Amino acid sequence: MSVLKPEKDYTEDANKLIPEAEKLAKTDVQGAIDKLLVLEKQARQASDLATTSRVLISIVTISKNAGDWNLLNDQVLLLSKKHAQLKQATTKMVQSVMGFLDDTPNLDVKMSVIETLRTVTEGKIFVEVERARVTRILSNIKKSQGDLNAAADILCELQVETFGSMTRREKTEFILEQVALCIERGDWSQAAILSRKINKRYFARKPKKTPEEIEKRRKAAEEREKIREPDEAPLEIDDDVTDLKLRYYEQQITLANHDYRYLDACKFYREVLDTESVENNPEQLRAVLARVVYYIVLSPYDNEQSDLLHRIQTDSRLSLVPVESRLLKLFTVQELMRWPMVAEQFGKHLCSTDIFDAEPNLGRDSQSYKRWQDLRKRVIEHNVRVVAKYYTRIQMGRLTQLLDLTEEETEKYISELVTLKTIYAKIDRPARLVNFAKPRDADDVLNEWSSDMKNLLGLLERIDHLITKEEMMARILPTRTEKSKAR
């Protein structure tokens, strides 16, 4: 947006007329405004931005000081619709009126001013940031009144990610607030969609700046602010986004827990773990480490889960949570872990947290009991994989004994793992046998036969070579009889 060069400078006229109008407003508000409107028209037609802005601000200030809020609303609407009104002047007027919101005598007046500002800023890019901030205030009012749906609808209509004149930090704050409102009203799908608008790379650790670098950046920001166009984003100074990072991942963990996406929740906790404020707080560090372990063992088994499980085990900080470390180790060794033993050794400790609950207690988080059942399921699945590794065939009675399950439960867990292609198994019910040996197809048999034939031919060739060697040695060396005759 380019600023037009003024055809005439009305600064001196404004310096003289504005004080006179403010004095006149004590007795005749409308007369003072009419007097300023004459100067406003002259300055506007001459493209004198500085004077036009001063006059607009003076008019709305006089209306506000007179306590006539209806007059203020009317003047804002009127001035914004003036022919060829300067955009920067309108922006400054809107910003000035936004500062009056805290001085409104009651909520009804405040709402009327907010609606006026939303009407004036609707569809105008040069005041998109101001519209977003006013809308945020309106949303907070609706939320305080208990109308959560209206608050979410009002705030979520903003597409702040497209605003070029808003700082990245403010955009992130807006989106986080939108997601929080959607979660609070139970709109999980919308919350997940909105959260994808935030780029996680924004939260990556940045190298610390020296005080000299910070001061240099601050001065650069001040210089840029003097010449910045309204549709340009200001230069950001603060690089610390730890508070936004923690809010973002807290919301992501809530969304993951709602859908029981344990592996995603584990990854989000690992991101929280890689935060300086958490690393420097031993209590927080232990709590996050424990949750990393809980959610990785709760995650269904696959290649990604197995890889992350072993990488977490190598973390030296696990010594801070010895109980969780022992639990994690049980899932990394190819040995059976009986569920009664696991429940006895770890149950009391796990259920003392807000993650697990051994009883379906309605007074606590309803998901806690579900997670406890899922932990039992993961232990059983681990045991089935161990049995499938060491046995090719096993009797059903012996298998149920090893898994501490009934035959019906055993069939269910084996069927689920076969469906997920984690193991291969076939159950012979009449014979009460479970076969874990995977049948080989014709290609496998042929490849094995070819390999065996190759090894056999290699052995025959070696034997032939050794026989030939012995024959040659026998021809060279004289026999014992020939030696005796020579003597």
Short mmCIF file of C-alpha atoms in Angstrom, two decimals:
data_model
loop_
_atom_site.label_atom_id
_atom_site.label_comp_id
_atom_site.label_asym_id
_atom_site.label_seq_id
_atom_site.Cartn_x
_atom_site.Cartn_y
_atom_site.Cartn_z
CA MET A 1 0.00 0.00 0.00
CA SER A 2 1.57 3.30 -1.07
CA VAL A 3 1.02 6.55 0.79
CA LEU A 4 -0.12 9.40 -1.46
CA LYS A 5 1.95 12.54 -1.33
CA PRO A 6 -0.20 15.34 0.21
CA GLU A 7 -1.17 18.17 -2.14
CA LYS A 8 -1.29 20.56 0.79
CA ASP A 9 -0.20 20.44 4.41
CA TYR A 10 -2.98 21.33 6.88
CA THR A 11 -0.89 20.77 10.00
CA GLU A 12 -0.98 24.40 11.15
CA ASP A 13 -4.75 24.57 10.59
CA ALA A 14 -5.16 21.40 12.66
CA ASN A 15 -2.95 22.79 15.44
CA LYS A 16 -5.21 25.80 15.66
CA LEU A 17 -8.64 24.22 15.06
CA ILE A 18 -8.42 21.04 17.20
CA PRO A 19 -7.86 22.86 20.53
CA GLU A 20 -10.70 25.26 19.67
CA ALA A 21 -13.02 22.33 18.90
CA GLU A 22 -12.12 20.57 22.15
CA LYS A 23 -12.93 23.76 24.06
CA LEU A 24 -16.21 24.20 22.19
CA ALA A 25 -17.16 20.55 22.84
CA LYS A 26 -17.64 21.36 26.52
CA THR A 27 -20.79 23.28 25.59
CA ASP A 28 -21.64 22.20 22.04
CA VAL A 29 -20.44 18.73 21.04
CA GLN A 30 -22.15 18.65 17.65
CA GLY A 31 -20.87 22.11 16.79
CA ALA A 32 -17.32 21.08 17.60
CA ILE A 33 -17.63 17.97 15.43
CA ASP A 34 -19.10 19.96 12.53
CA LYS A 35 -16.19 22.36 12.77
CA LEU A 36 -13.70 19.49 12.56
CA LEU A 37 -15.57 17.82 9.69
CA VAL A 38 -14.81 20.82 7.49
CA LEU A 39 -11.10 20.44 8.10
CA GLU A 40 -11.37 16.65 7.69
CA LYS A 41 -12.82 17.05 4.20
CA GLN A 42 -10.10 19.50 3.15
CA ALA A 43 -7.31 17.28 4.49
CA ARG A 44 -8.83 14.14 3.00
CA GLN A 45 -9.20 15.66 -0.46
CA ALA A 46 -5.61 16.89 -0.26
CA SER A 47 -4.42 13.40 0.81
CA ASP A 48 -2.93 14.85 4.00
CA LEU A 49 -2.72 11.62 6.00
CA ALA A 50 -1.27 13.10 9.19
CA THR A 51 -3.92 15.80 9.52
CA THR A 52 -6.78 13.51 8.49
CA SER A 53 -5.74 10.98 11.13
CA ARG A 54 -5.53 13.65 13.82
CA VAL A 55 -8.96 15.02 12.94
CA LEU A 56 -10.62 11.58 12.93
CA ILE A 57 -9.12 10.73 16.29
CA SER A 58 -10.18 14.10 17.67
CA ILE A 59 -13.80 13.61 16.52
CA VAL A 60 -14.16 10.15 18.13
CA THR A 61 -12.37 11.35 21.26
CA ILE A 62 -14.74 14.32 21.64
CA SER A 63 -17.71 11.96 21.27
CA LYS A 64 -16.29 9.61 23.87
CA ASN A 65 -15.45 12.38 26.34
CA ALA A 66 -18.99 13.70 26.02
CA GLY A 67 -20.28 10.26 27.06
CA ASP A 68 -22.45 10.04 23.96
CA TRP A 69 -21.60 6.54 22.75
CA ASN A 70 -24.34 6.53 20.14
CA LEU A 71 -22.78 9.62 18.63
CA LEU A 72 -19.41 7.85 18.69
CA ASN A 73 -20.83 4.88 16.80
CA ASP A 74 -22.49 7.13 14.25
CA GLN A 75 -19.31 9.13 13.65
CA VAL A 76 -17.19 6.01 13.22
CA LEU A 77 -19.59 4.67 10.61
CA LEU A 78 -19.89 8.05 8.89
CA LEU A 79 -16.16 8.79 8.76
CA SER A 80 -15.25 5.33 7.49
CA LYS A 81 -17.68 5.72 4.56
CA LYS A 82 -16.39 9.10 3.41
CA HIS A 83 -15.46 9.22 -0.27
CA ALA A 84 -11.78 8.44 -0.86
CA GLN A 85 -11.17 8.09 2.86
CA LEU A 86 -7.51 7.35 3.56
CA LYS A 87 -7.02 3.76 4.68
CA GLN A 88 -4.26 4.53 7.16
CA ALA A 89 -6.41 7.22 8.74
CA THR A 90 -9.28 4.74 9.14
CA THR A 91 -6.90 2.25 10.72
CA LYS A 92 -5.72 4.79 13.29
CA MET A 93 -9.31 5.80 14.08
CA VAL A 94 -10.31 2.18 14.64
CA GLN A 95 -7.28 1.62 16.87
CA SER A 96 -8.20 4.71 18.87
CA VAL A 97 -11.81 3.56 19.36
CA MET A 98 -10.59 0.13 20.42
CA GLY A 99 -8.78 1.86 23.26
CA PHE A 100 -12.11 3.25 24.47
CA LEU A 101 -13.64 -0.19 25.08
CA ASP A 102 -12.37 -0.37 28.64
CA ASP A 103 -14.00 2.99 29.42
CA THR A 104 -17.53 1.97 28.40
CA PRO A 105 -20.06 2.40 31.24
CA ASN A 106 -21.75 -0.99 30.81
CA LEU A 107 -21.72 -4.17 28.77
CA ASP A 108 -24.50 -3.08 26.40
CA VAL A 109 -22.58 0.02 25.37
CA LYS A 110 -19.41 -2.02 24.97
CA MET A 111 -21.23 -4.50 22.74
CA SER A 112 -22.61 -1.69 20.58
CA VAL A 113 -19.12 -0.24 20.06
CA ILE A 114 -17.73 -3.68 19.25
CA GLU A 115 -20.46 -4.28 16.66
CA THR A 116 -19.76 -0.88 15.13
CA LEU A 117 -16.05 -1.69 14.84
CA ARG A 118 -16.83 -5.11 13.33
CA THR A 119 -19.12 -3.46 10.78
CA VAL A 120 -16.49 -0.88 9.82
CA THR A 121 -13.68 -3.43 9.53
CA GLU A 122 -15.64 -6.11 7.68
CA GLY A 123 -13.99 -7.10 4.40
CA LYS A 124 -11.15 -4.55 4.72
CA ILE A 125 -7.66 -6.04 4.62
CA PHE A 126 -5.98 -2.95 6.04
CA VAL A 127 -7.87 -3.37 9.35
CA GLU A 128 -7.94 -7.19 9.45
CA VAL A 129 -5.78 -7.34 12.57
CA GLU A 130 -8.00 -4.83 14.40
CA ARG A 131 -11.08 -6.82 13.38
CA ALA A 132 -9.51 -10.00 14.70
CA ARG A 133 -8.71 -8.39 18.05
CA VAL A 134 -12.20 -6.95 18.41
CA THR A 135 -13.70 -10.32 17.51
CA ARG A 136 -11.55 -11.93 20.16
CA ILE A 137 -12.93 -9.52 22.77
CA LEU A 138 -16.48 -10.32 21.64
CA SER A 139 -15.77 -14.05 21.86
CA ASN A 140 -14.45 -13.69 25.41
CA ILE A 141 -17.62 -11.80 26.39
CA LYS A 142 -19.81 -14.57 24.98
CA LYS A 143 -17.74 -17.18 26.80
CA SER A 144 -18.03 -15.29 30.11
CA GLN A 145 -21.80 -15.24 29.59
CA GLY A 146 -21.79 -19.03 29.24
CA ASP A 147 -22.60 -19.08 25.52
CA LEU A 148 -19.73 -21.35 24.52
CA ASN A 149 -21.11 -22.20 21.08
CA ALA A 150 -21.47 -18.54 20.11
CA ALA A 151 -17.96 -17.78 21.41
CA ALA A 152 -16.46 -20.61 19.34
CA ASP A 153 -18.44 -19.71 16.19
CA ILE A 154 -17.45 -16.04 16.41
CA LEU A 155 -13.74 -16.71 16.91
CA CYS A 156 -13.44 -19.63 14.49
CA GLU A 157 -14.77 -17.56 11.59
CA LEU A 158 -11.41 -15.76 11.51
CA GLN A 159 -8.85 -17.13 9.05
CA VAL A 160 -5.90 -15.54 10.86
CA GLU A 161 -3.34 -17.72 9.07
CA THR A 162 -3.94 -15.59 5.93
CA PHE A 163 -3.32 -12.26 7.69
CA GLY A 164 -0.12 -10.74 6.38
CA SER A 165 -0.06 -7.85 8.86
CA MET A 166 -0.27 -10.00 12.01
CA THR A 167 2.80 -11.30 13.81
CA ARG A 168 3.40 -15.02 13.81
CA ARG A 169 3.12 -15.17 17.58
CA GLU A 170 -0.28 -13.47 17.59
CA LYS A 171 -1.52 -15.78 14.83
CA THR A 172 -0.48 -18.78 16.89
CA GLU A 173 -2.22 -17.41 19.97
CA PHE A 174 -5.45 -16.92 18.00
CA ILE A 175 -5.37 -20.46 16.60
CA LEU A 176 -4.61 -21.96 20.01
CA GLU A 177 -7.59 -20.11 21.45
CA GLN A 178 -9.79 -21.35 18.60
CA VAL A 179 -8.68 -24.94 19.26
CA ALA A 180 -9.27 -24.53 23.01
CA LEU A 181 -12.85 -23.36 22.45
CA CYS A 182 -13.56 -26.26 20.08
CA ILE A 183 -12.18 -28.76 22.60
CA GLU A 184 -14.21 -27.18 25.39
CA ARG A 185 -17.45 -27.56 23.47
CA GLY A 186 -16.56 -31.06 22.27
CA ASP A 187 -16.04 -30.28 18.58
CA TRP A 188 -13.05 -32.60 18.22
CA SER A 189 -13.00 -32.73 14.42
CA GLN A 190 -12.90 -28.94 14.07
CA ALA A 191 -10.23 -28.72 16.78
CA ALA A 192 -8.02 -31.18 14.90
CA ILE A 193 -8.48 -29.27 11.63
CA LEU A 194 -7.61 -25.92 13.22
CA SER A 195 -4.56 -27.31 15.01
CA ARG A 196 -3.04 -28.34 11.67
CA LYS A 197 -2.74 -24.67 10.74
CA ILE A 198 0.17 -24.33 13.19
CA ASN A 199 3.58 -25.30 11.84
CA LYS A 200 5.50 -27.24 14.51
CA ARG A 201 8.79 -25.92 13.17
CA TYR A 202 7.85 -22.59 14.72
CA PHE A 203 8.45 -24.19 18.13
CA ALA A 204 11.91 -25.49 17.26
CA ARG A 205 14.67 -24.41 19.59
CA LYS A 206 16.36 -21.22 18.53
CA PRO A 207 19.91 -20.26 19.46
CA LYS A 208 20.05 -17.86 22.37
CA LYS A 209 20.73 -14.23 21.46
CA THR A 210 23.13 -12.02 23.33
CA PRO A 211 21.82 -8.79 24.95
CA GLU A 212 23.58 -6.83 22.18
CA GLU A 213 21.75 -8.78 19.48
CA ILE A 214 18.41 -8.31 21.23
CA GLU A 215 18.97 -4.56 21.54
CA LYS A 216 19.99 -4.35 17.89
CA ARG A 217 16.84 -6.21 16.83
CA ARG A 218 14.69 -3.96 19.03
CA LYS A 219 16.08 -0.82 17.39
CA ALA A 220 15.55 -2.33 13.94
CA ALA A 221 11.93 -3.07 14.88
CA GLU A 222 11.40 0.51 16.03
CA GLU A 223 12.84 1.89 12.80
CA ARG A 224 10.72 -0.43 10.69
CA GLU A 225 7.58 0.47 12.65
CA LYS A 226 7.98 4.11 11.58
CA ILE A 227 7.77 3.23 7.89
CA ARG A 228 5.72 0.02 8.07
CA GLU A 229 2.63 -0.20 5.90
CA PRO A 230 -0.61 -1.31 7.63
CA ASP A 231 -0.72 -4.57 5.65
CA GLU A 232 2.87 -5.51 6.54
CA ALA A 233 3.76 -7.65 9.53
CA PRO A 234 5.86 -5.91 12.19
CA LEU A 235 9.34 -7.21 12.95
CA GLU A 236 9.17 -9.69 15.82
CA ILE A 237 11.64 -9.32 18.66
CA ASP A 238 10.70 -12.03 21.15
CA ASP A 239 11.96 -15.43 20.02
CA ASP A 240 10.87 -17.29 23.16
CA VAL A 241 7.77 -19.30 22.29
CA THR A 242 7.99 -21.84 25.12
CA ASP A 243 4.57 -20.86 26.48
CA LEU A 244 2.96 -21.35 23.06
CA LYS A 245 4.78 -24.65 22.55
CA LEU A 246 3.54 -26.07 25.85
CA ARG A 247 -0.04 -24.91 25.16
CA TYR A 248 0.06 -26.42 21.68
CA TYR A 249 1.31 -29.82 22.79
CA GLU A 250 -1.08 -29.88 25.75
CA GLN A 251 -3.94 -29.51 23.26
CA GLN A 252 -2.44 -32.13 20.95
CA ILE A 253 -2.17 -34.60 23.83
CA THR A 254 -5.81 -33.94 24.72
CA LEU A 255 -6.86 -34.62 21.12
CA ALA A 256 -4.72 -37.77 20.95
CA ASN A 257 -6.14 -39.07 24.24
CA HIS A 258 -9.68 -38.53 23.03
CA ASP A 259 -9.06 -40.80 20.04
CA TYR A 260 -6.80 -43.19 22.02
CA ARG A 261 -3.85 -42.43 19.73
CA TYR A 262 -1.25 -43.47 22.28
CA LEU A 263 1.75 -43.39 19.95
CA ASP A 264 0.99 -39.80 18.94
CA ALA A 265 0.56 -38.83 22.59
CA CYS A 266 3.99 -40.35 23.33
CA LYS A 267 5.56 -38.31 20.52
CA PHE A 268 3.94 -35.12 21.84
CA TYR A 269 5.26 -35.78 25.34
CA ARG A 270 8.73 -36.29 23.86
CA GLU A 271 8.44 -32.85 22.25
CA VAL A 272 7.50 -31.40 25.65
CA LEU A 273 10.49 -33.23 27.10
CA ASP A 274 12.73 -31.33 24.66
CA THR A 275 11.81 -28.00 26.25
CA GLU A 276 14.33 -26.06 28.29
CA SER A 277 11.88 -25.06 31.02
CA VAL A 278 10.88 -28.72 31.51
CA GLU A 279 14.47 -29.96 31.48
CA ASN A 280 15.39 -27.46 34.20
CA ASN A 281 12.47 -28.49 36.43
CA PRO A 282 13.19 -31.94 37.98
CA GLU A 283 9.58 -32.50 39.07
CA GLN A 284 8.16 -31.69 35.64
CA LEU A 285 10.90 -33.73 33.97
CA ARG A 286 10.01 -36.84 35.98
CA ALA A 287 6.29 -36.41 35.28
CA VAL A 288 6.82 -36.07 31.52
CA LEU A 289 9.31 -38.96 31.41
CA ALA A 290 6.79 -41.20 33.17
CA ARG A 291 4.10 -40.30 30.64
CA VAL A 292 6.44 -40.99 27.74
CA VAL A 293 6.89 -44.52 29.10
CA TYR A 294 3.17 -45.00 29.81
CA TYR A 295 2.08 -44.05 26.32
CA ILE A 296 4.76 -45.97 24.45
CA VAL A 297 3.86 -49.22 26.23
CA LEU A 298 0.17 -48.49 25.61
CA SER A 299 0.76 -48.07 21.87
CA PRO A 300 -0.15 -51.00 19.60
CA TYR A 301 2.87 -52.94 18.37
CA ASP A 302 4.30 -52.15 14.94
CA ASN A 303 7.70 -51.29 13.49
CA GLU A 304 7.47 -47.62 14.44
CA GLN A 305 6.37 -48.39 17.99
CA SER A 306 9.13 -50.97 18.43
CA ASP A 307 11.79 -48.58 17.16
CA LEU A 308 10.62 -45.74 19.40
CA LEU A 309 10.38 -48.14 22.37
CA HIS A 310 14.05 -49.09 22.09
CA ARG A 311 15.16 -45.49 21.51
CA ILE A 312 13.34 -44.37 24.65
CA GLN A 313 15.02 -47.14 26.61
CA THR A 314 18.45 -45.70 25.75
CA ASP A 315 17.54 -42.34 27.32
CA SER A 316 19.83 -41.86 30.31
CA ARG A 317 17.21 -39.71 32.07
CA LEU A 318 15.04 -42.79 32.70
CA SER A 319 17.04 -43.30 35.90
CA LEU A 320 14.86 -40.52 37.35
CA VAL A 321 11.80 -42.82 37.07
CA PRO A 322 13.05 -46.30 38.12
CA VAL A 323 9.60 -47.93 38.30
CA GLU A 324 8.69 -46.84 34.78
CA SER A 325 12.15 -47.88 33.59
CA ARG A 326 11.60 -51.44 34.88
CA LEU A 327 8.19 -51.57 33.22
CA LEU A 328 9.69 -50.42 29.92
CA LYS A 329 12.42 -53.05 30.09
CA LEU A 330 9.83 -55.84 30.35
CA PHE A 331 8.53 -54.86 26.90
CA THR A 332 12.00 -54.89 25.31
CA VAL A 333 13.08 -58.42 26.27
CA GLN A 334 11.72 -61.54 24.56
CA GLU A 335 10.42 -63.10 27.77
CA LEU A 336 6.96 -63.76 29.15
CA MET A 337 5.60 -61.31 31.67
CA ARG A 338 2.54 -62.64 33.43
CA TRP A 339 -0.23 -60.07 33.85
CA PRO A 340 -0.90 -60.97 37.53
CA MET A 341 2.78 -60.30 38.25
CA VAL A 342 2.71 -56.99 36.36
CA ALA A 343 -0.47 -55.89 38.14
CA GLU A 344 1.00 -56.80 41.52
CA GLN A 345 4.37 -55.11 41.00
CA PHE A 346 3.28 -51.98 39.15
CA GLY A 347 -0.48 -51.64 39.74
CA LYS A 348 -0.35 -49.58 42.91
CA HIS A 349 2.17 -47.13 41.48
CA LEU A 350 0.46 -46.78 38.10
CA CYS A 351 -3.01 -46.29 39.55
CA SER A 352 -1.71 -43.53 41.84
CA THR A 353 -1.27 -41.40 38.69
CA ASP A 354 -4.01 -39.77 36.63
CA ILE A 355 -3.22 -42.08 33.69
CA PHE A 356 -4.46 -45.42 35.03
CA ASP A 357 -7.31 -46.62 37.21
CA ALA A 358 -7.88 -50.29 37.98
CA GLU A 359 -11.55 -49.72 38.78
CA PRO A 360 -14.23 -48.14 36.53
CA ASN A 361 -14.68 -45.22 38.93
CA LEU A 362 -17.04 -42.65 37.44
CA GLY A 363 -15.66 -39.97 39.72
CA ARG A 364 -12.32 -39.95 37.89
CA ASP A 365 -11.32 -39.66 34.29
CA SER A 366 -13.35 -42.27 32.40
CA GLN A 367 -10.38 -42.89 30.10
CA SER A 368 -8.14 -44.05 32.99
CA TYR A 369 -9.87 -47.42 33.32
CA LYS A 370 -9.77 -47.85 29.53
CA ARG A 371 -6.00 -47.25 29.58
CA TRP A 372 -5.59 -49.84 32.37
CA GLN A 373 -7.44 -52.39 30.25
CA ASP A 374 -5.30 -51.44 27.24
CA LEU A 375 -2.13 -51.99 29.31
CA ARG A 376 -3.34 -55.51 30.14
CA LYS A 377 -4.02 -56.03 26.44
CA ARG A 378 -0.47 -54.93 25.48
CA VAL A 379 1.04 -57.30 28.06
CA ILE A 380 -0.97 -60.21 26.67
CA GLU A 381 -0.08 -59.29 23.07
CA HIS A 382 3.61 -59.17 24.05
CA ASN A 383 3.31 -62.65 25.56
CA VAL A 384 1.60 -64.02 22.44
CA ARG A 385 4.44 -62.66 20.26
CA VAL A 386 7.01 -64.28 22.57
CA VAL A 387 5.22 -67.65 22.41
CA ALA A 388 4.95 -67.36 18.61
CA LYS A 389 8.69 -66.79 18.44
CA TYR A 390 9.72 -69.83 20.49
CA TYR A 391 7.00 -72.32 19.53
CA THR A 392 5.95 -73.71 16.17
CA ARG A 393 3.06 -75.65 17.70
CA ILE A 394 1.56 -75.64 21.17
CA GLN A 395 -1.45 -77.16 22.88
CA MET A 396 -4.27 -74.76 23.68
CA GLY A 397 -4.32 -75.75 27.35
CA ARG A 398 -0.63 -74.97 27.76
CA LEU A 399 -1.00 -71.68 25.89
CA THR A 400 -3.88 -70.51 28.11
CA GLN A 401 -1.75 -71.39 31.12
CA LEU A 402 1.17 -69.31 29.87
CA LEU A 403 -1.08 -66.33 29.02
CA ASP A 404 -3.28 -66.56 32.15
CA LEU A 405 -6.38 -66.45 29.95
CA THR A 406 -9.43 -68.52 29.12
CA GLU A 407 -9.57 -70.35 25.78
CA GLU A 408 -12.08 -67.81 24.47
CA GLU A 409 -9.85 -64.85 25.37
CA THR A 410 -6.81 -66.62 23.96
CA GLU A 411 -8.53 -67.16 20.62
CA LYS A 412 -9.64 -63.52 20.58
CA TYR A 413 -6.14 -62.11 21.13
CA ILE A 414 -4.53 -64.51 18.65
CA SER A 415 -7.18 -63.62 16.05
CA GLU A 416 -6.58 -59.88 16.53
CA LEU A 417 -2.82 -60.24 16.10
CA VAL A 418 -3.27 -62.42 13.03
CA THR A 419 -5.66 -59.83 11.56
CA LEU A 420 -3.06 -57.11 12.16
CA LYS A 421 -0.43 -59.40 10.55
CA THR A 422 1.73 -59.17 13.65
CA ILE A 423 2.00 -62.97 13.86
CA TYR A 424 0.96 -66.01 11.85
CA ALA A 425 -1.20 -68.61 13.58
CA LYS A 426 -3.79 -71.28 12.86
CA ILE A 427 -6.01 -72.80 15.51
CA ASP A 428 -7.05 -76.45 15.21
CA ARG A 429 -10.03 -76.58 17.54
CA PRO A 430 -10.75 -80.35 17.37
CA ALA A 431 -7.11 -81.15 18.14
CA ARG A 432 -6.86 -78.13 20.51
CA LEU A 433 -3.59 -77.07 18.89
CA VAL A 434 -2.23 -73.70 17.84
CA ASN A 435 0.24 -73.73 14.96
CA PHE A 436 2.57 -70.73 14.66
CA ALA A 437 4.68 -72.17 11.81
CA LYS A 438 4.06 -70.20 8.66
CA PRO A 439 3.59 -72.45 5.60
CA ARG A 440 6.06 -71.92 2.83
CA ASP A 441 4.97 -71.34 -0.73
CA ALA A 442 6.49 -73.02 -3.78
CA ASP A 443 9.03 -70.23 -4.31
CA ASP A 444 10.38 -70.55 -0.77
CA VAL A 445 10.66 -74.34 -1.06
CA LEU A 446 12.39 -74.05 -4.44
CA ASN A 447 14.81 -71.42 -3.15
CA GLU A 448 15.66 -73.58 -0.14
CA TRP A 449 16.15 -76.66 -2.38
CA SER A 450 18.38 -74.64 -4.70
CA SER A 451 20.45 -73.43 -1.77
CA ASP A 452 20.79 -76.95 -0.36
CA MET A 453 21.83 -78.33 -3.76
CA LYS A 454 24.41 -75.59 -4.09
CA ASN A 455 25.86 -76.48 -0.69
CA LEU A 456 25.80 -80.20 -1.52
CA LEU A 457 27.62 -79.67 -4.83
CA GLY A 458 30.16 -77.55 -3.04
CA LEU A 459 30.83 -80.32 -0.54
CA LEU A 460 31.15 -82.93 -3.32
CA GLU A 461 33.60 -80.71 -5.16
CA ARG A 462 35.68 -80.33 -2.01
CA ILE A 463 35.64 -84.09 -1.37
CA ASP A 464 36.73 -84.74 -4.95
CA HIS A 465 39.57 -82.28 -4.50
CA LEU A 466 40.73 -83.96 -1.28
CA ILE A 467 40.61 -87.45 -2.88
CA THR A 468 42.66 -86.24 -5.84
CA LYS A 469 45.16 -84.69 -3.44
CA GLU A 470 45.54 -87.95 -1.52
CA GLU A 471 46.09 -89.93 -4.75
CA MET A 472 48.79 -87.53 -5.91
CA MET A 473 50.54 -87.70 -2.55
CA ALA A 474 50.42 -91.52 -2.69
CA ARG A 475 52.16 -91.58 -6.08
CA ILE A 476 54.94 -89.28 -4.93
CA LEU A 477 55.85 -90.91 -1.62
CA PRO A 478 57.50 -94.36 -1.81
CA THR A 479 55.73 -97.22 -0.08
CA ARG A 480 57.11 -98.81 3.05
CA THR A 481 57.90 -102.07 1.12
CA GLU A 482 60.02 -100.31 -1.43
CA LYS A 483 61.99 -98.67 1.34
CA SER A 484 62.79 -102.03 3.01
CA LYS A 485 63.98 -103.61 -0.25
CA ALA A 486 66.26 -100.67 -0.89
CA ARG A 487 67.92 -101.30 2.43
#
